[in-house]
Coordinates of C-alpha atoms in Angstrom, one line a residue:
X7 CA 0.0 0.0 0.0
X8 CA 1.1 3.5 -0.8
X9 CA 0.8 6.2 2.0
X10 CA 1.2 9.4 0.5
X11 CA 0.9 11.3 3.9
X12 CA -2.2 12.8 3.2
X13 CA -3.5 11.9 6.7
X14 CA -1.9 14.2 8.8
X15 CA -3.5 16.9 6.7
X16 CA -7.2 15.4 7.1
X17 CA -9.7 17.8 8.8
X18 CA -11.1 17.2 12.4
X19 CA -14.4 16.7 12.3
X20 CA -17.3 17.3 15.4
X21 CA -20.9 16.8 16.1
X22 CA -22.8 19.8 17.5
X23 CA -26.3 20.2 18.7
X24 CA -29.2 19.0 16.7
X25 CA -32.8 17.7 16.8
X26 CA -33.2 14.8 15.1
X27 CA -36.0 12.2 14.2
X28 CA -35.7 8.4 13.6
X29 CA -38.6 6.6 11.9
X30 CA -38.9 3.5 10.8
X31 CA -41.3 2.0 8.4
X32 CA -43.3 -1.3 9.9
X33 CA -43.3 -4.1 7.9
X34 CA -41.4 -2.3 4.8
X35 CA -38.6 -4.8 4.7
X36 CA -41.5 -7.7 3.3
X37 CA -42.7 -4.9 0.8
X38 CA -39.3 -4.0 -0.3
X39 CA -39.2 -8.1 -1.5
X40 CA -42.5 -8.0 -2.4
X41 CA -43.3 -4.9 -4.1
X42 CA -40.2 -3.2 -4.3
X43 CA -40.7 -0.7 -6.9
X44 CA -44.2 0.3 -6.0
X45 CA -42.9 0.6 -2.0
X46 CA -39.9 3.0 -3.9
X47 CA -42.2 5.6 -5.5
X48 CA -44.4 5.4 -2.7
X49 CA -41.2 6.5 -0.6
X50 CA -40.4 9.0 -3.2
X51 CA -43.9 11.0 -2.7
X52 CA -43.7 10.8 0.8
X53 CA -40.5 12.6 0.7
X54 CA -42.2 15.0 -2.0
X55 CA -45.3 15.7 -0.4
X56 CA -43.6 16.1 3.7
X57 CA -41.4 19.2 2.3
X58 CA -44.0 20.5 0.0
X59 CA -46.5 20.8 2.3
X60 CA -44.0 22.4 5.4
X61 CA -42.1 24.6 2.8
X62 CA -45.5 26.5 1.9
X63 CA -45.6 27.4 5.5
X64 CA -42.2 29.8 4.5
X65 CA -41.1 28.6 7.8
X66 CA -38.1 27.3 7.0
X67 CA -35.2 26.7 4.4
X68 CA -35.1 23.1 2.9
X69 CA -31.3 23.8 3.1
X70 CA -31.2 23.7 6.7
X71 CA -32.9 20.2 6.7
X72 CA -30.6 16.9 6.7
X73 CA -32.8 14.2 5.0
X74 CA -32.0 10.2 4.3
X75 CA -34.2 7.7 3.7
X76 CA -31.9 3.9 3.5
X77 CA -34.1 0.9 3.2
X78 CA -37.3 1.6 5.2
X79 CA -35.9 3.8 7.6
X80 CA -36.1 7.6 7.5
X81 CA -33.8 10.3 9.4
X82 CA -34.2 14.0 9.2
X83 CA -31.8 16.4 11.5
X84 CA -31.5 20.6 12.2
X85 CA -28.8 22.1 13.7
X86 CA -29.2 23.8 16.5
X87 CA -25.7 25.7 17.2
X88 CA -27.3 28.8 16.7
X89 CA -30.2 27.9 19.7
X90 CA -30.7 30.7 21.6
X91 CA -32.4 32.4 18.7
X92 CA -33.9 29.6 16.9
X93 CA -34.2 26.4 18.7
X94 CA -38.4 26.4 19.0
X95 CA -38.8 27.0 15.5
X96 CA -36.0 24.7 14.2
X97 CA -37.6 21.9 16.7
X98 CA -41.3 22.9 15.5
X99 CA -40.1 22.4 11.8
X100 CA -38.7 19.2 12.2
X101 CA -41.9 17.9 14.5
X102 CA -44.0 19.6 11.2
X103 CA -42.1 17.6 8.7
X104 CA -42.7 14.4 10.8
X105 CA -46.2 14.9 11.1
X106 CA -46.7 15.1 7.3
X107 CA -44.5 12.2 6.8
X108 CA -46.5 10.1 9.2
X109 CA -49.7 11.6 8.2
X110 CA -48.5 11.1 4.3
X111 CA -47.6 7.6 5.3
X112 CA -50.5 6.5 6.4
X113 CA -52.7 8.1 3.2
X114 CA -50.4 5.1 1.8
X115 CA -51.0 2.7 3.6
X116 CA -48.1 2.5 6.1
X117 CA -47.8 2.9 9.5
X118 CA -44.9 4.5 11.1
X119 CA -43.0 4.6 14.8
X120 CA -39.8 6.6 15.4
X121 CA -38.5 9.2 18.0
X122 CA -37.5 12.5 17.6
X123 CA -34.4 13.5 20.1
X124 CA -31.9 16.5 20.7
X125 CA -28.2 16.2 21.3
X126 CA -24.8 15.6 19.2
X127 CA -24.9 14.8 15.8
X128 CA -22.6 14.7 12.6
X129 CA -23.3 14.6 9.2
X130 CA -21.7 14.6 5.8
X131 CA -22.1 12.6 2.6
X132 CA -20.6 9.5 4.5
X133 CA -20.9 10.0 8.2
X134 CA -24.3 10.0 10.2
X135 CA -23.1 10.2 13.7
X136 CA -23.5 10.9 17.5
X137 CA -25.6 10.6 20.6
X138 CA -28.6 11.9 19.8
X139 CA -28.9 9.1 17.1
X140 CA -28.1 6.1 19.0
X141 CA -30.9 7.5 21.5
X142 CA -33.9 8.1 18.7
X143 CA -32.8 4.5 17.7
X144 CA -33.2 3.1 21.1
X145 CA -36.5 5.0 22.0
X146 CA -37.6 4.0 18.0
X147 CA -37.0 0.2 19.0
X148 CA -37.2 -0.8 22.6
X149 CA -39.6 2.6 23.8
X150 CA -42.2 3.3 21.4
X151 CA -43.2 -0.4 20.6
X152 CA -46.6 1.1 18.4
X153 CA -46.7 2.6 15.5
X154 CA -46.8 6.3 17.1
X155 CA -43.6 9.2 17.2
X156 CA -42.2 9.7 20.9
X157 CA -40.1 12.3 22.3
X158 CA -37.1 13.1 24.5
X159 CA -39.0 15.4 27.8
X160 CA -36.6 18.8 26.4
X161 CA -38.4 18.3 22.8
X162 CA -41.9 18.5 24.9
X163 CA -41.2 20.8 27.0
X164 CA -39.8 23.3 24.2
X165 CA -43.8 22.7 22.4
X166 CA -45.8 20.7 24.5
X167 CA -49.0 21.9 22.4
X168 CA -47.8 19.3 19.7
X169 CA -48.0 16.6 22.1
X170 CA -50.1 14.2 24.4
X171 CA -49.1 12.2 27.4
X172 CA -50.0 8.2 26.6
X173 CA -51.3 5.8 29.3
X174 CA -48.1 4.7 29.7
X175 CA -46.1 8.0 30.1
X176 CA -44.4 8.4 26.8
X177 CA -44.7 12.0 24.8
X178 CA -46.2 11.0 21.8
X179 CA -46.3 13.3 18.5
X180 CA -50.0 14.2 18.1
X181 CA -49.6 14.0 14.4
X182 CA -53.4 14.2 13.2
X183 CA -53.7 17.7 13.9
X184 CA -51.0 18.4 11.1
X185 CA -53.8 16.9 8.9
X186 CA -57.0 18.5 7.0
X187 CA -60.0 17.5 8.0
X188 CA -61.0 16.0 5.0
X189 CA -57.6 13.7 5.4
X190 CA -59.1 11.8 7.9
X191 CA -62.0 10.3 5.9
X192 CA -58.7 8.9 3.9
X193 CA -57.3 7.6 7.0
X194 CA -60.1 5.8 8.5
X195 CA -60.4 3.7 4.9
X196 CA -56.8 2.7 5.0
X197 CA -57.0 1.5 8.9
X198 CA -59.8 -0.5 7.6
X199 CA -58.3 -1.8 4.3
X200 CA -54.7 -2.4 6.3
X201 CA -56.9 -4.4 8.8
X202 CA -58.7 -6.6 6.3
X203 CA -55.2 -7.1 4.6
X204 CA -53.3 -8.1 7.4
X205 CA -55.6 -9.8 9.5
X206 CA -53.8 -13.3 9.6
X207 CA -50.5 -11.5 10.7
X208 CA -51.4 -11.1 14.5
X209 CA -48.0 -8.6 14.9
X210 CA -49.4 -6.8 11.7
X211 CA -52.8 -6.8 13.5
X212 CA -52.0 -5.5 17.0
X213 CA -50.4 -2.9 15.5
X214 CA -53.0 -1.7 13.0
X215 CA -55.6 -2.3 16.2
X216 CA -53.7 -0.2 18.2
X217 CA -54.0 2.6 15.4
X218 CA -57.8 2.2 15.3
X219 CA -58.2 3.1 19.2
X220 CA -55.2 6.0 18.4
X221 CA -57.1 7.5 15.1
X222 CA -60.5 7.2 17.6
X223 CA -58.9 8.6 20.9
X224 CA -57.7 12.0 18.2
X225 CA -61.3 12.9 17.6
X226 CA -62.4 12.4 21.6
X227 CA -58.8 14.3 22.7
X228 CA -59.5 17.5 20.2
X229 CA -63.8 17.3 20.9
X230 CA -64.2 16.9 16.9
X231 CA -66.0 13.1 17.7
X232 CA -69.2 15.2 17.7
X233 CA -68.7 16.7 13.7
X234 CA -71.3 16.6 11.4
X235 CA -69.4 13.8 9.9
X236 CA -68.7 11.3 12.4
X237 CA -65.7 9.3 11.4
X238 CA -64.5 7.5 14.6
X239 CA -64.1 4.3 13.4
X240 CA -67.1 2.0 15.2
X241 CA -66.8 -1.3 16.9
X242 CA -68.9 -2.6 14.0
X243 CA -67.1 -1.5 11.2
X244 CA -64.0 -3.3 12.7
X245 CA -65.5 -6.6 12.8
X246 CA -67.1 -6.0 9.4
X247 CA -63.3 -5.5 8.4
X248 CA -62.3 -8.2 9.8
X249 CA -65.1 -10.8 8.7
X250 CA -64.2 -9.2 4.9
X251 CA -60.6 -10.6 5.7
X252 CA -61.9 -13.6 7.0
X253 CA -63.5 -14.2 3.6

């Protein structure tokens, strides 16, 4: 091997402060064999429609915004080094972008879990680095266990009206009320459609049940279970779903 030397010359490199989100896609890694370029162009409009729908807010610069997606998992970061100034709205744009993405998700057909931290990070074109990662991946995997978007108690704390408490504690994203109204008529028929698809795969199913009670527990939460158009989803409508999948 030839050593030119080059080495001593290399640049030191650092994390700083960021706030970053981990998500991960359920059950992508069976879609990726299954339907792989179908689940790829879905992925490519989620990415689309997330920074299309934030960006027309003119809150923020897509420049500022770190964004990878690598198999089915998704990991947007904003540095924070300037945060005495701009911390709340860098944080609020990042919880923004996850709401779409999770809300965007879902109008496809996927659910999503993740967690969205604050702490060290490094980026570049080969490196994605640092503390704050290796917690959103922890709180992603062994924390949030359903497919909902928890947080670190600082995140909270810094916009606690994005937020709800769960029955078991966690800060969990609140992400239907980054939706339109007339989105949740769209989400309500793909709970029901995912349910009717995935009723034999009782790990599918939990999840997707879980869901259900979340998209219901929205509408009681906010007092919008009384609209004109009712759409909690009903005790009857989920056994219809499931006697369709039982079929």
């Amino acid at each position: 091997m030839i050593r030119t030397g080059e080495m001593a010359l290399l640049k030191q490199i650092h994390t700083s402060p960021h706030c970053l989100a981990y998500l991960d896609i359920l059950g992508a890694k069976n879609l990726m064999s299954k339907e792989s370029e179908k689940f790829l162009n879905d992925l490519n409009s989620i990415y689309f429609n997330a920074f299309h729908s934030v960006a027309l807010t003119n809150r923020f610069d897509k420049r500022e915004i770190f964004f990878k997606i690598f198999s089915d998992n998704i990991l947007l970061a904003i540095n924070l080094k300037d945060n005495n100034t701009s911390r709340k709205t860098k944080i609020e744009t990042i919880l923004n972008l996850v709401g779409n993405i999770f809300n965007d998700a879902l109008r496809h057909g996927y659910l999503l879990r993740g967690a969205i931290t604050e702490g060290e990070f490094f980026q570049n074109d080969i490196f994605v680095y640092g503390k704050a990662l290796l917690e959103a991946i922890k709180l992603e995997e062994e924390i949030a266990i359903y497919p909902r978007i928890i947080a670190q108690e600082t995140i909270k704390e810094a916009l606690p009206q994005y937020f709800y408490e769960s029955a078991d504690g966690l800060n969990v994203l609140d992400s239907f009320i980054f939706a339109l109204f007339a989105d949740n008529v769209s989400f309500k028929m793909q709970l029901l459609a995912m349910l009717r698809r995935y009723y034999n795969d009782m790990k599918a199913r939990q999840k997707i049940l879980w869901s259900l009670r979340y998209f219901n527990d929205y509408f009681e939460r906010s007092g919008k279970i009384d609209a004109p158009q009712n759409l909690k989803i009903t005790d009857e409508e989920i056994a219809n779903a499931m006697r369709g999948a039982s079929v």
